[in-house]
């Protein structure tokens, strides 16, 4: 039976808080993520979870304590049970023998009384009583004799059993003494190994604590790594969807390419037509000039012919303008198609980049783990840093260790601080560090190369996060846009707010005002407030302060905090303006003195 208290390293009288605290410490130490590939750690972690599950529940803990108490209770000795049963059997045999003797004596007295030739009943009774008394005396004597015989027999059996057990115990003692002598010969070496094992265990615990503290200091990076793992897991789960989406994107890109090609052909045709029209326009201009010259020369007086020529010229100009407009529309459509194609191409490249970066990040995580193993047995491991760490990183690691261990008197901690000081003395000196690196076959070229790889990985990770965040934002934006088109009032307001502030998308006040109107139709308070601002400021709509204030008052009635704050601020402004005008009027009245005319004498 497992002892859950020993597994959690607590006493049977431990409180719930002590159980939780011990569980958290042991779970962090033996967690599979901290000990990858360690089967013993995984088994211990399973036992720890099982123990915590039982002991953290009061009912389960009470049942477990009762079972533990029953398992620890002393079991009866089989020899004692046999001895008690033997004694009970002997006592029963003595009682049966005494009963048989008493019955035989009564029968003998009865037969004796019947063979006396008819004596009186009193004499027979007296004789029977006398014989009965003698029989009782004999029975008592037999009882005492049987008791003493049984006692002597029991003592003899007990002595024999004790002697046999004593022989067994003596043989066992001799074996144990021989084993003890053999163990004493190995005791000194065992004690030394034990001390070394305790020291190694303490070092291991210190290292685990140090790694735990280091992991806590690097919690931000772990959180990011977990987020990336979640993203990777999600991307792997949706791998099929992503591939189909990429294929769909590629198909759409091909379709868009075909449309672009057709648009380019149309644009080329329109350009050719435009050139032809320009040519025709030039010819018409030349004809116009020629006709005007002829008109001047011939001094045409017919206004009808002149009007006809002007109408033709205007018609041709209208046709030219229409062709120009069509050409501009075709160019705009072609530009839009190019933009869409570029967006799809960027999306495809981003997907390829994210997939490739995820693979590289997995490889980098394995490499970092190998680098830590490589540094563990070196002076770098004493400071808890990698071999390619910079001087500043080594200095910071040393400062943290000194701050953590200084002032402590524990021998293991003092020894660890001493090793850290020795390591820092070597690694903080450029010349000594170079010599030490050479002794462990680490060249300056390799350190420079590893540092460059670290910098490249950080840059790659930053770009990966940015692209992933951008992808998530646009996915969210597309979802909001779809919901807004379906009539979701909150999505309509969110889209309008994005375009109004222009933080993550291009600022578009007309688009913002449109979505605020759609949400205001469904009585969204904040949308009505923002729509009122748009009317007051003339943003995306024609300026109309009266309409804007009406929307803001309605938003305040519906409970918009922004609208109430705006109204309060406006009222304070009006009150302050009234106060200023009143104060100015008073100053003007007070400052005007009455004039007294003295006249000229």
Short mmCIF file of C-alpha atoms in Angstrom, two decimals, residues 111-376:
data_model
loop_
_atom_site.label_atom_id
_atom_site.label_comp_id
_atom_site.label_asym_id
_atom_site.label_seq_id
_atom_site.Cartn_x
_atom_site.Cartn_y
_atom_site.Cartn_z
CA UNK A 111 -25.54 -50.75 42.57
CA UNK A 112 -24.13 -51.11 46.07
CA UNK A 113 -27.33 -49.79 47.62
CA UNK A 114 -29.47 -52.27 45.63
CA UNK A 115 -27.54 -55.40 46.79
CA UNK A 116 -27.89 -55.01 50.61
CA UNK A 117 -31.08 -57.13 51.02
CA UNK A 118 -33.63 -54.35 51.37
CA UNK A 119 -32.22 -51.95 53.99
CA UNK A 120 -34.16 -48.87 54.96
CA UNK A 121 -34.25 -45.91 52.65
CA UNK A 122 -32.54 -43.62 55.16
CA UNK A 123 -29.60 -45.90 55.59
CA UNK A 124 -29.32 -46.31 51.84
CA UNK A 125 -29.50 -42.56 51.41
CA UNK A 126 -26.88 -42.00 54.10
CA UNK A 127 -24.60 -44.57 52.60
CA UNK A 128 -25.13 -43.06 49.17
CA UNK A 129 -24.28 -39.61 50.54
CA UNK A 130 -21.14 -41.01 52.18
CA UNK A 131 -20.10 -42.70 48.96
CA UNK A 132 -20.98 -39.56 47.03
CA UNK A 133 -18.75 -37.53 49.33
CA UNK A 134 -15.95 -40.01 48.83
CA UNK A 135 -16.53 -39.84 45.05
CA UNK A 136 -16.45 -36.05 45.20
CA UNK A 137 -13.20 -36.18 47.13
CA UNK A 138 -11.75 -38.61 44.63
CA UNK A 139 -13.02 -36.39 41.75
CA UNK A 140 -11.40 -33.36 43.36
CA UNK A 141 -8.19 -35.29 43.80
CA UNK A 142 -8.35 -36.44 40.20
CA UNK A 143 -9.01 -32.86 39.13
CA UNK A 144 -5.99 -31.59 41.03
CA UNK A 145 -3.91 -34.46 39.68
CA UNK A 146 -5.10 -33.75 36.10
CA UNK A 147 -4.49 -30.03 36.59
CA UNK A 148 -0.95 -30.59 37.83
CA UNK A 149 -0.31 -33.16 35.07
CA UNK A 150 -1.63 -30.80 32.42
CA UNK A 151 0.35 -27.94 33.89
CA UNK A 152 3.53 -30.00 33.89
CA UNK A 153 2.78 -31.16 30.33
CA UNK A 154 2.10 -27.56 29.20
CA UNK A 155 5.29 -26.36 30.88
CA UNK A 156 7.25 -29.11 29.15
CA UNK A 157 5.77 -28.25 25.74
CA UNK A 158 6.34 -24.55 26.33
CA UNK A 159 9.94 -25.20 27.40
CA UNK A 160 10.50 -27.34 24.31
CA UNK A 161 8.97 -24.70 22.03
CA UNK A 162 10.97 -21.95 23.74
CA UNK A 163 14.14 -23.98 23.42
CA UNK A 164 13.48 -24.62 19.71
CA UNK A 165 12.66 -20.92 19.15
CA UNK A 166 15.73 -19.94 21.15
CA UNK A 167 17.87 -22.18 18.92
CA UNK A 168 16.35 -20.53 15.85
CA UNK A 169 16.92 -17.07 17.32
CA UNK A 170 20.50 -17.94 18.26
CA UNK A 171 21.14 -19.21 14.73
CA UNK A 172 19.63 -16.05 13.33
CA UNK A 173 21.69 -13.94 15.75
CA UNK A 174 24.86 -15.72 14.66
CA UNK A 175 23.96 -15.08 11.01
CA UNK A 176 23.19 -11.45 11.78
CA UNK A 177 26.44 -11.08 13.71
CA UNK A 178 28.35 -12.48 10.76
CA UNK A 179 26.46 -10.16 8.42
CA UNK A 180 27.06 -7.27 10.84
CA UNK A 181 30.79 -7.94 10.86
CA UNK A 182 30.76 -7.96 7.07
CA UNK A 183 28.76 -4.75 6.96
CA UNK A 184 31.03 -3.08 9.49
CA UNK A 185 33.95 -3.75 7.21
CA UNK A 186 32.14 -1.85 4.44
CA UNK A 187 30.66 0.80 6.75
CA UNK A 188 33.46 3.33 6.33
CA UNK A 189 33.31 3.27 2.53
CA UNK A 190 29.51 3.32 2.64
CA UNK A 191 29.56 6.37 4.89
CA UNK A 192 31.89 8.13 2.47
CA UNK A 193 29.68 7.24 -0.47
CA UNK A 194 26.64 8.30 1.53
CA UNK A 195 28.14 11.71 2.24
CA UNK A 196 29.05 12.07 -1.41
CA UNK A 197 25.53 11.02 -2.40
CA UNK A 198 24.02 13.51 0.05
CA UNK A 199 26.28 16.22 -1.31
CA UNK A 200 25.33 15.30 -4.87
CA UNK A 201 21.67 15.21 -3.92
CA UNK A 202 21.96 18.64 -2.31
CA UNK A 203 23.71 19.94 -5.41
CA UNK A 204 20.96 18.47 -7.53
CA UNK A 205 18.30 20.12 -5.38
CA UNK A 206 20.15 23.43 -5.50
CA UNK A 207 20.44 23.12 -9.26
CA UNK A 208 16.75 22.30 -9.53
CA UNK A 209 15.94 25.32 -7.36
CA UNK A 210 18.24 27.48 -9.44
CA UNK A 211 16.67 26.21 -12.65
CA UNK A 212 13.24 26.87 -11.18
CA UNK A 213 14.23 30.42 -10.25
CA UNK A 214 15.76 30.91 -13.67
CA UNK A 215 12.58 29.61 -15.28
CA UNK A 216 10.59 32.03 -13.16
CA UNK A 217 12.86 34.88 -14.24
CA UNK A 218 12.33 33.83 -17.85
CA UNK A 219 8.58 33.40 -17.38
CA UNK A 220 7.82 35.88 -20.14
CA UNK A 221 9.80 33.87 -22.65
CA UNK A 222 8.12 30.67 -21.51
CA UNK A 223 4.71 32.23 -21.86
CA UNK A 224 5.61 33.30 -25.36
CA UNK A 225 6.93 29.82 -26.10
CA UNK A 226 3.69 28.30 -24.81
CA UNK A 227 1.69 30.70 -26.92
CA UNK A 228 3.77 29.67 -29.92
CA UNK A 229 3.25 25.99 -29.05
CA UNK A 230 -0.50 26.59 -28.82
CA UNK A 231 -0.37 28.37 -32.15
CA UNK A 232 1.69 25.52 -33.63
CA UNK A 233 -0.73 22.97 -32.22
CA UNK A 234 -3.68 24.89 -33.60
CA UNK A 235 -1.97 25.24 -36.96
CA UNK A 236 -1.16 21.52 -37.02
CA UNK A 237 -4.75 20.63 -36.15
CA UNK A 238 -5.95 22.88 -38.95
CA UNK A 239 -3.23 21.75 -41.36
CA UNK A 240 -5.73 20.26 -43.77
CA UNK A 241 -7.89 23.39 -43.70
CA UNK A 242 -4.83 25.58 -44.15
CA UNK A 243 -3.62 23.56 -47.13
CA UNK A 244 -7.05 23.68 -48.72
CA UNK A 245 -7.17 27.42 -48.01
CA UNK A 246 -3.76 27.87 -49.61
CA UNK A 247 -4.85 25.81 -52.62
CA UNK A 248 -8.02 27.87 -52.82
CA UNK A 249 -5.93 31.03 -52.58
CA UNK A 250 -3.69 29.78 -55.36
CA UNK A 251 -6.72 28.98 -57.49
CA UNK A 252 -8.14 32.43 -56.83
CA UNK A 253 -4.73 33.94 -57.64
CA UNK A 254 -4.75 32.12 -60.97
CA UNK A 255 -8.27 33.34 -61.58
CA UNK A 256 -7.26 36.87 -60.68
CA UNK A 257 -4.25 36.58 -62.96
CA UNK A 258 -6.56 35.61 -65.80
CA UNK A 259 -8.83 38.55 -64.96
CA UNK A 260 -5.83 40.84 -64.81
CA UNK A 261 -4.64 39.57 -68.18
CA UNK A 262 -8.09 40.17 -69.64
CA UNK A 263 -8.22 43.60 -68.00
CA UNK A 264 -4.78 44.40 -69.36
CA UNK A 265 -5.93 43.37 -72.82
CA UNK A 266 -9.02 45.55 -72.43
CA UNK A 267 -6.84 48.36 -71.13
CA UNK A 268 -4.56 47.93 -74.11
CA UNK A 269 -7.56 47.95 -76.42
CA UNK A 270 -8.90 51.03 -74.67
CA UNK A 271 -5.48 52.63 -74.92
CA UNK A 272 -5.39 51.84 -78.62
CA UNK A 273 -8.89 53.26 -78.97
CA UNK A 274 -7.83 56.29 -76.99
CA UNK A 275 -4.84 56.76 -79.28
CA UNK A 276 -7.15 56.37 -82.26
CA UNK A 277 -9.53 58.92 -80.73
CA UNK A 278 -6.65 61.25 -80.06
CA UNK A 279 -5.61 60.78 -83.65
CA UNK A 280 -9.17 61.45 -84.78
CA UNK A 281 -9.33 64.42 -82.45
CA UNK A 282 -6.13 65.74 -83.99
CA UNK A 283 -7.51 65.20 -87.44
CA UNK A 284 -10.75 66.91 -86.41
CA UNK A 285 -8.78 69.77 -84.96
CA UNK A 286 -6.88 70.02 -88.19
CA UNK A 287 -10.16 69.85 -90.11
CA UNK A 288 -11.59 72.47 -87.77
CA UNK A 289 -8.67 74.73 -88.38
CA UNK A 290 -8.97 74.08 -92.11
CA UNK A 291 -12.72 74.73 -92.02
CA UNK A 292 -12.24 77.90 -90.02
CA UNK A 293 -9.64 79.00 -92.51
CA UNK A 294 -12.00 78.12 -95.34
CA UNK A 295 -14.79 79.89 -93.46
CA UNK A 296 -12.71 82.98 -93.21
CA UNK A 297 -11.67 82.71 -96.77
CA UNK A 298 -15.14 82.07 -98.14
CA UNK A 299 -16.81 84.40 -95.62
CA UNK A 300 -19.55 81.91 -94.93
CA UNK A 301 -22.73 83.57 -93.87
CA UNK A 302 -24.80 80.41 -93.23
CA UNK A 303 -25.23 80.04 -89.49
CA UNK A 304 -26.88 76.65 -89.94
CA UNK A 305 -23.76 75.07 -91.42
CA UNK A 306 -21.64 76.64 -88.71
CA UNK A 307 -23.97 75.28 -86.02
CA UNK A 308 -23.80 71.83 -87.61
CA UNK A 309 -20.02 71.86 -87.46
CA UNK A 310 -20.10 72.94 -83.83
CA UNK A 311 -22.57 70.17 -82.93
CA UNK A 312 -20.36 67.58 -84.58
CA UNK A 313 -17.35 68.92 -82.72
CA UNK A 314 -19.20 68.80 -79.39
CA UNK A 315 -20.42 65.29 -80.08
CA UNK A 316 -16.91 64.15 -80.84
CA UNK A 317 -15.65 65.77 -77.61
CA UNK A 318 -18.37 63.99 -75.62
CA UNK A 319 -17.39 60.67 -77.17
CA UNK A 320 -13.74 61.35 -76.38
CA UNK A 321 -14.59 62.18 -72.76
CA UNK A 322 -16.65 59.00 -72.47
CA UNK A 323 -13.78 56.92 -73.82
CA UNK A 324 -11.42 58.62 -71.37
CA UNK A 325 -13.79 57.79 -68.49
CA UNK A 326 -14.04 54.16 -69.60
CA UNK A 327 -10.27 54.00 -69.88
CA UNK A 328 -9.92 55.39 -66.34
CA UNK A 329 -12.42 52.83 -65.02
CA UNK A 330 -10.51 50.02 -66.71
CA UNK A 331 -7.23 51.31 -65.25
CA UNK A 332 -8.81 51.59 -61.79
CA UNK A 333 -10.17 48.04 -62.03
CA UNK A 334 -6.79 46.78 -63.21
CA UNK A 335 -5.11 48.55 -60.28
CA UNK A 336 -7.60 47.02 -57.85
CA UNK A 337 -7.01 43.57 -59.34
CA UNK A 338 -3.26 44.06 -59.02
CA UNK A 339 -3.77 45.01 -55.36
CA UNK A 340 -5.88 41.91 -54.73
CA UNK A 341 -3.36 39.69 -56.47
CA UNK A 342 -0.55 41.23 -54.42
CA UNK A 343 -2.54 40.64 -51.22
CA UNK A 344 -3.11 36.98 -52.08
CA UNK A 345 0.55 36.56 -52.98
CA UNK A 346 1.58 38.20 -49.70
CA UNK A 347 -0.81 35.88 -47.85
CA UNK A 348 0.67 32.81 -49.54
CA UNK A 349 4.22 34.01 -48.82
CA UNK A 350 3.26 34.73 -45.21
CA UNK A 351 1.82 31.20 -44.82
CA UNK A 352 5.00 29.69 -46.22
CA UNK A 353 7.09 31.92 -43.93
CA UNK A 354 5.05 30.94 -40.83
CA UNK A 355 5.31 27.21 -41.61
CA UNK A 356 9.05 27.42 -42.27
CA UNK A 357 9.61 29.56 -39.15
CA UNK A 358 7.71 27.09 -36.94
CA UNK A 359 10.01 24.32 -38.10
CA UNK A 360 13.06 26.50 -37.45
CA UNK A 361 11.80 27.43 -33.95
CA UNK A 362 11.38 23.74 -33.08
CA UNK A 363 14.93 23.07 -34.24
CA UNK A 364 16.15 26.10 -32.26
CA UNK A 365 14.47 24.83 -29.06
CA UNK A 366 16.30 21.50 -29.43
CA UNK A 367 19.56 23.32 -30.11
CA UNK A 368 19.14 25.52 -27.01
CA UNK A 369 18.56 22.42 -24.89
CA UNK A 370 21.76 20.83 -26.25
CA UNK A 371 23.67 24.09 -25.59
CA UNK A 372 22.53 23.98 -21.95
CA UNK A 373 23.70 20.38 -21.60
CA UNK A 374 27.05 21.37 -23.14
CA UNK A 375 27.50 24.24 -20.66
CA UNK A 376 26.31 22.28 -17.60
#
